[in-house]
Coordinates of C-alpha atoms in Angstrom, one line a residue:
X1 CA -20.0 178.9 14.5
X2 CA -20.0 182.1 16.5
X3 CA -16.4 184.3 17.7
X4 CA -16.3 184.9 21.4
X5 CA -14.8 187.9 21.8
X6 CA -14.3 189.3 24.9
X7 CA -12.0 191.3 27.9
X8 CA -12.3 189.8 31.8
X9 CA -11.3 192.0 35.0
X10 CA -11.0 191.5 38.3
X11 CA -13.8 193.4 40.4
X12 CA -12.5 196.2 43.3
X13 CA -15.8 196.3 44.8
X14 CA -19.3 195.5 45.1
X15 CA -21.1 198.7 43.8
X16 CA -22.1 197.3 40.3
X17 CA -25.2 195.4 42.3
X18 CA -26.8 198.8 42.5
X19 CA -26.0 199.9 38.9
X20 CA -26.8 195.8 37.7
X21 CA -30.6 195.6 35.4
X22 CA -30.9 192.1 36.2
X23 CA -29.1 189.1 37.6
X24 CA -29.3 185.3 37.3
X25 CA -28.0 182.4 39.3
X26 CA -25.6 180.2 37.5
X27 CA -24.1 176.7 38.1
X28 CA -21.6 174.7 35.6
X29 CA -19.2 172.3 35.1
X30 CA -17.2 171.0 32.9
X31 CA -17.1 167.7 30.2
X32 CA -14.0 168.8 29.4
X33 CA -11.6 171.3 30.6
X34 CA -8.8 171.3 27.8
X35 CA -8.1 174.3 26.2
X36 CA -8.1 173.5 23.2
X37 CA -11.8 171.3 23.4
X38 CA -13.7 173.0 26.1
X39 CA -17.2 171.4 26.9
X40 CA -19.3 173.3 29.5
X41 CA -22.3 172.3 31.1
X42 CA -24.5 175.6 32.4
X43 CA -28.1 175.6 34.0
X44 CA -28.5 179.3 33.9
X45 CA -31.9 179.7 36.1
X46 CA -34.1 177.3 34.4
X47 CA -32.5 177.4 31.1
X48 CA -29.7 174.4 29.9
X49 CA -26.8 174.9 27.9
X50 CA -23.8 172.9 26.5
X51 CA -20.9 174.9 25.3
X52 CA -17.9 174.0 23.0
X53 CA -14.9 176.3 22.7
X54 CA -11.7 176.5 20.9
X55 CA -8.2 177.7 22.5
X56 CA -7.9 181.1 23.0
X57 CA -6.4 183.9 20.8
X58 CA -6.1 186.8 22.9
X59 CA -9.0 187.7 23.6
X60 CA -11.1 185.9 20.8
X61 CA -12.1 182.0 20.5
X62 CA -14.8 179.9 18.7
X63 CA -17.7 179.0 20.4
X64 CA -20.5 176.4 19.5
X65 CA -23.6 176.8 22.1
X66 CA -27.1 174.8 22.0
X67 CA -30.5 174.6 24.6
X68 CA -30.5 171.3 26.1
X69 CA -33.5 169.8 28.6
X70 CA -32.4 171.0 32.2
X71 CA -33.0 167.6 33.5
X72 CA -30.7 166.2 30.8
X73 CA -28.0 168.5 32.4
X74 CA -28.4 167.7 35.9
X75 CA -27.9 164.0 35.3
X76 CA -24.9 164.6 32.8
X77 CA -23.5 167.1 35.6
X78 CA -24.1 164.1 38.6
X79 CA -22.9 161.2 36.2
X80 CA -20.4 162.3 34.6
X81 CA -18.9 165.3 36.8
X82 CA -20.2 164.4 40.5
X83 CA -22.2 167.5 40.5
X84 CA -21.6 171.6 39.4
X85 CA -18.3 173.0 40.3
X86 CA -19.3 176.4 40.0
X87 CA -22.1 178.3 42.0
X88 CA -21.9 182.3 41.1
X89 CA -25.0 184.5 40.8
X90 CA -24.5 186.8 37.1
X91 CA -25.1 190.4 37.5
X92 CA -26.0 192.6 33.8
X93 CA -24.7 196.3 34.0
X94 CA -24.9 198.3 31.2
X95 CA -22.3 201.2 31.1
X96 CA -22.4 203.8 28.1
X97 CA -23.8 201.6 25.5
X98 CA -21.5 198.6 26.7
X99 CA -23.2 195.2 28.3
X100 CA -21.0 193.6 31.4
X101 CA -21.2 190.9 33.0
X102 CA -20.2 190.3 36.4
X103 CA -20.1 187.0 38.2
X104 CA -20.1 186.8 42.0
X105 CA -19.0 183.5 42.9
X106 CA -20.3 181.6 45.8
X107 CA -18.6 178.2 47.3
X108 CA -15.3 177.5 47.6
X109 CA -14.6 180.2 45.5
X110 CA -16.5 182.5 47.5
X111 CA -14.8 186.2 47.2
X112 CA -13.8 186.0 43.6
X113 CA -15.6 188.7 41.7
X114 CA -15.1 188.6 37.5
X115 CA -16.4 190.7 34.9
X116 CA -16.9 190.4 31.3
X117 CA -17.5 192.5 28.8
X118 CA -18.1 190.9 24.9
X119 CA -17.0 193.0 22.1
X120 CA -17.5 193.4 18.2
X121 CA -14.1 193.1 17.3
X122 CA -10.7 192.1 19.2
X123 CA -9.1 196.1 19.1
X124 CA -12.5 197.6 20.5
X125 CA -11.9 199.7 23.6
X126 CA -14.5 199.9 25.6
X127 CA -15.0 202.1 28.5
X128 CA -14.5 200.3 32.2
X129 CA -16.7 201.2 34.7
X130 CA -15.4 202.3 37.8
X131 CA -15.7 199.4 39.7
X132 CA -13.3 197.3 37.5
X133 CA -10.2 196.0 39.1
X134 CA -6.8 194.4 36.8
X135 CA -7.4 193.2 33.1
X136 CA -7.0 189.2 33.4
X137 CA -7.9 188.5 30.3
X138 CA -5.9 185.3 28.9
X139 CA -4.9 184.5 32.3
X140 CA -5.7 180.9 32.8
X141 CA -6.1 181.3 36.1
X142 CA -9.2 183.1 36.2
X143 CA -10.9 180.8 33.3
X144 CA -13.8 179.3 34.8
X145 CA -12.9 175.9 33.4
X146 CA -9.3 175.9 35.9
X147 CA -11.7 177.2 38.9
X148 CA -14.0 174.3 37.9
X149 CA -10.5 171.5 38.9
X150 CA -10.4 170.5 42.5
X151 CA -8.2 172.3 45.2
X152 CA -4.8 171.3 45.3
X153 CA -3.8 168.7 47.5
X154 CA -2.3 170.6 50.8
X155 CA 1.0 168.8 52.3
X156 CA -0.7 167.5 55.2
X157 CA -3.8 165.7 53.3
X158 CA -0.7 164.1 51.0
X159 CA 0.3 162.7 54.5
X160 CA -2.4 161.1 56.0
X161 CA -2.8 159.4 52.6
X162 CA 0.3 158.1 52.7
X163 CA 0.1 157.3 56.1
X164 CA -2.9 155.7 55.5
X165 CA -1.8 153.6 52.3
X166 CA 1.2 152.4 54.8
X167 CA -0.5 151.5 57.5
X168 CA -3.3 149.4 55.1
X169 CA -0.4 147.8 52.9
X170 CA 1.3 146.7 56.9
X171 CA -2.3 145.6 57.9
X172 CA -2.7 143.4 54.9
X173 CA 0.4 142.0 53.6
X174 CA 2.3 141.6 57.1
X175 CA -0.8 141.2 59.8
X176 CA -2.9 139.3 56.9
X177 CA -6.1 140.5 57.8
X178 CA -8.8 141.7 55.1
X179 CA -9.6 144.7 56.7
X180 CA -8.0 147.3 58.5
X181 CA -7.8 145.7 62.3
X182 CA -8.5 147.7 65.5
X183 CA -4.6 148.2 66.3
X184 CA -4.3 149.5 62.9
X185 CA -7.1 151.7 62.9
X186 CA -5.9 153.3 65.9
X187 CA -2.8 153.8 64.7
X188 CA -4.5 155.4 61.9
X189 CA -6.2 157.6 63.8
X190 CA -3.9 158.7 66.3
X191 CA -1.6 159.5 63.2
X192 CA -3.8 161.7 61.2
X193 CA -4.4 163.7 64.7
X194 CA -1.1 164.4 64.9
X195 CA -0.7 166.0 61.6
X196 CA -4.0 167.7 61.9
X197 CA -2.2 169.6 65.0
X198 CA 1.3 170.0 63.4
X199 CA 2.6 173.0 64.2
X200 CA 3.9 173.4 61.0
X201 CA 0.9 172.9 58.8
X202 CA 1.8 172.8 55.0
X203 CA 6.0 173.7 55.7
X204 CA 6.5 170.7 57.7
X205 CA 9.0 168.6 56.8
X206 CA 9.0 164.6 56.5
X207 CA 8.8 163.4 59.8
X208 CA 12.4 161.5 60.2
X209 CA 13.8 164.9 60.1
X210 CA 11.6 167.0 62.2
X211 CA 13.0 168.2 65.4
X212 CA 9.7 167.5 67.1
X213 CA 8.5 164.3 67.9
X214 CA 4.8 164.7 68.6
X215 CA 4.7 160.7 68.6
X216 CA 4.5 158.9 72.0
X217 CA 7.5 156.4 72.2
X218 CA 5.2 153.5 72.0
X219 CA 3.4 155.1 68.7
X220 CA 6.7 155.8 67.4
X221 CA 7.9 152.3 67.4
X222 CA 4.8 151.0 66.2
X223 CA 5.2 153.6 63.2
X224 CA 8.3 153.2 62.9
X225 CA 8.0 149.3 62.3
X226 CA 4.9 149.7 59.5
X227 CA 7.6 151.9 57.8
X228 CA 9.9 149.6 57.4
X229 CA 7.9 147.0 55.7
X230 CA 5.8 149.2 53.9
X231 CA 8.2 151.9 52.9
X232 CA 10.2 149.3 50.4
X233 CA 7.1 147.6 48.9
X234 CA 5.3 151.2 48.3
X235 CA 7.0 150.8 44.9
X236 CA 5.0 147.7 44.2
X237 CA 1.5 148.1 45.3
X238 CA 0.7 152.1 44.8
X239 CA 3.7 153.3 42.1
X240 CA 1.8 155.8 41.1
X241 CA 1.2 157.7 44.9
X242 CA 5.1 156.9 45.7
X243 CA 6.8 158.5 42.8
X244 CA 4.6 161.5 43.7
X245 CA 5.5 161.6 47.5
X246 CA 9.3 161.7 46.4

């Protein structure tokens, strides 16, 4: 069992490319993103890896790593994870006698710059470079197994879902039809236009008490009416999504 010890910064700019010795492109997920049994999944060029960690302490935390075929981790990363969920290219920079490493993520998380800098023991001070930005070590925010976890839901997407469930439960229970029908679909449709304009985007409120009514009157009643039967059986048929729209 090896100790990972190590300090992570933000990055204030992009002049360690110059000073980096070599670079590598990484992708990873994650098997399992709890802290205190973190399994990583890394193709690092075209080199595998599977990782275990431990929880951290500070700024130190076992670590188990082992080679593994890099086909073997493609299909555990598209079976088991739907693919990587991290694209960042690795720069080295060595900076009097001290190795960093700097990630430059690409994707969704495209902007966030990270470096790393392993140590010997959990009080070594080493020096920082002059591109490093604030410490962030232990924040969870920055570990790469929390950037790994989808993109929080935004207000409006919770809508249309909800919208959507409505309109199906209406379409199947009331109507009796085994798909969603053409009157629904339009519905559907128009609906999820509307909040894909709102004006308020993620501080809109419900729509009963907005003071704009983007509906037409006859959309409204038609709404209105899928709400009333739908609204009370939510409860029933998706628990789960209506507790969390509350």
């Amino acid at each position: 069992m090896a100790k990972e010890i190590e300090r992570k910064f933000l990055v204030r700019d992009r002049s360690f490319i110059e000073a980096a010795t070599s670079s590598r492109h990484i992708r990873q997920t994650y098997l399992s993103a709890n802290p205190d049994a973190t399994v990583r999944l890394r193709i690092a060029d075209n080199r595998a890896f599977i990782t275990v960690k431990g929880r951290n302490s500070g700024s130190v935390r076992d670590e188990w790593e082992y080679d593994i075929p890099v086909g073997d981790a493609e299909e555990m990363a598209s079976r088991l994870c739907g693919g990587f969920s991290i694209d960042k290219t690795r720069y080295i920079v060595e900076f009097q006698g001290w190795r960093w490493e700097v990630d430059l993520f690409h994707g969704r998380h495209e902007g966030l710059i990270l470096a790393e800098v392993e140590m010997p023991s959990a009080d070594s001070n080493p020096p920082l470079p002059p591109f490093i930005g604030k410490e962030v070590t232990g924040d969870t925010r920055y570990y790469n197994s929390t950037l790994s976890l989808p993109p929080s839901e935004s207000r409006i997407e919770k809508e249309k879902r909800i919208i959507s469930l409505m309109i199906r439960l209406y379409c199947r229970r009331c109507e009796g039809n085994s798909e969603l029908c053409p009157d629904c679909r339009e519905l559907l449709e128009y609906a999820c236009r509307r909040l894909s304009r709102c004006p308020f985007g993620d501080r809109k409120k419900s729509c009963r008490h907005c003071a704009v009514h983007c509906y037409s009157p006859a959309m409204r009643e038609r709404i209105r009416k899928i709400m009333c039967f739908s609204g009370p059986r939510m409860i029933f048929f998706h628990p789960i999504e209506t507790f969390r729209h509350l």
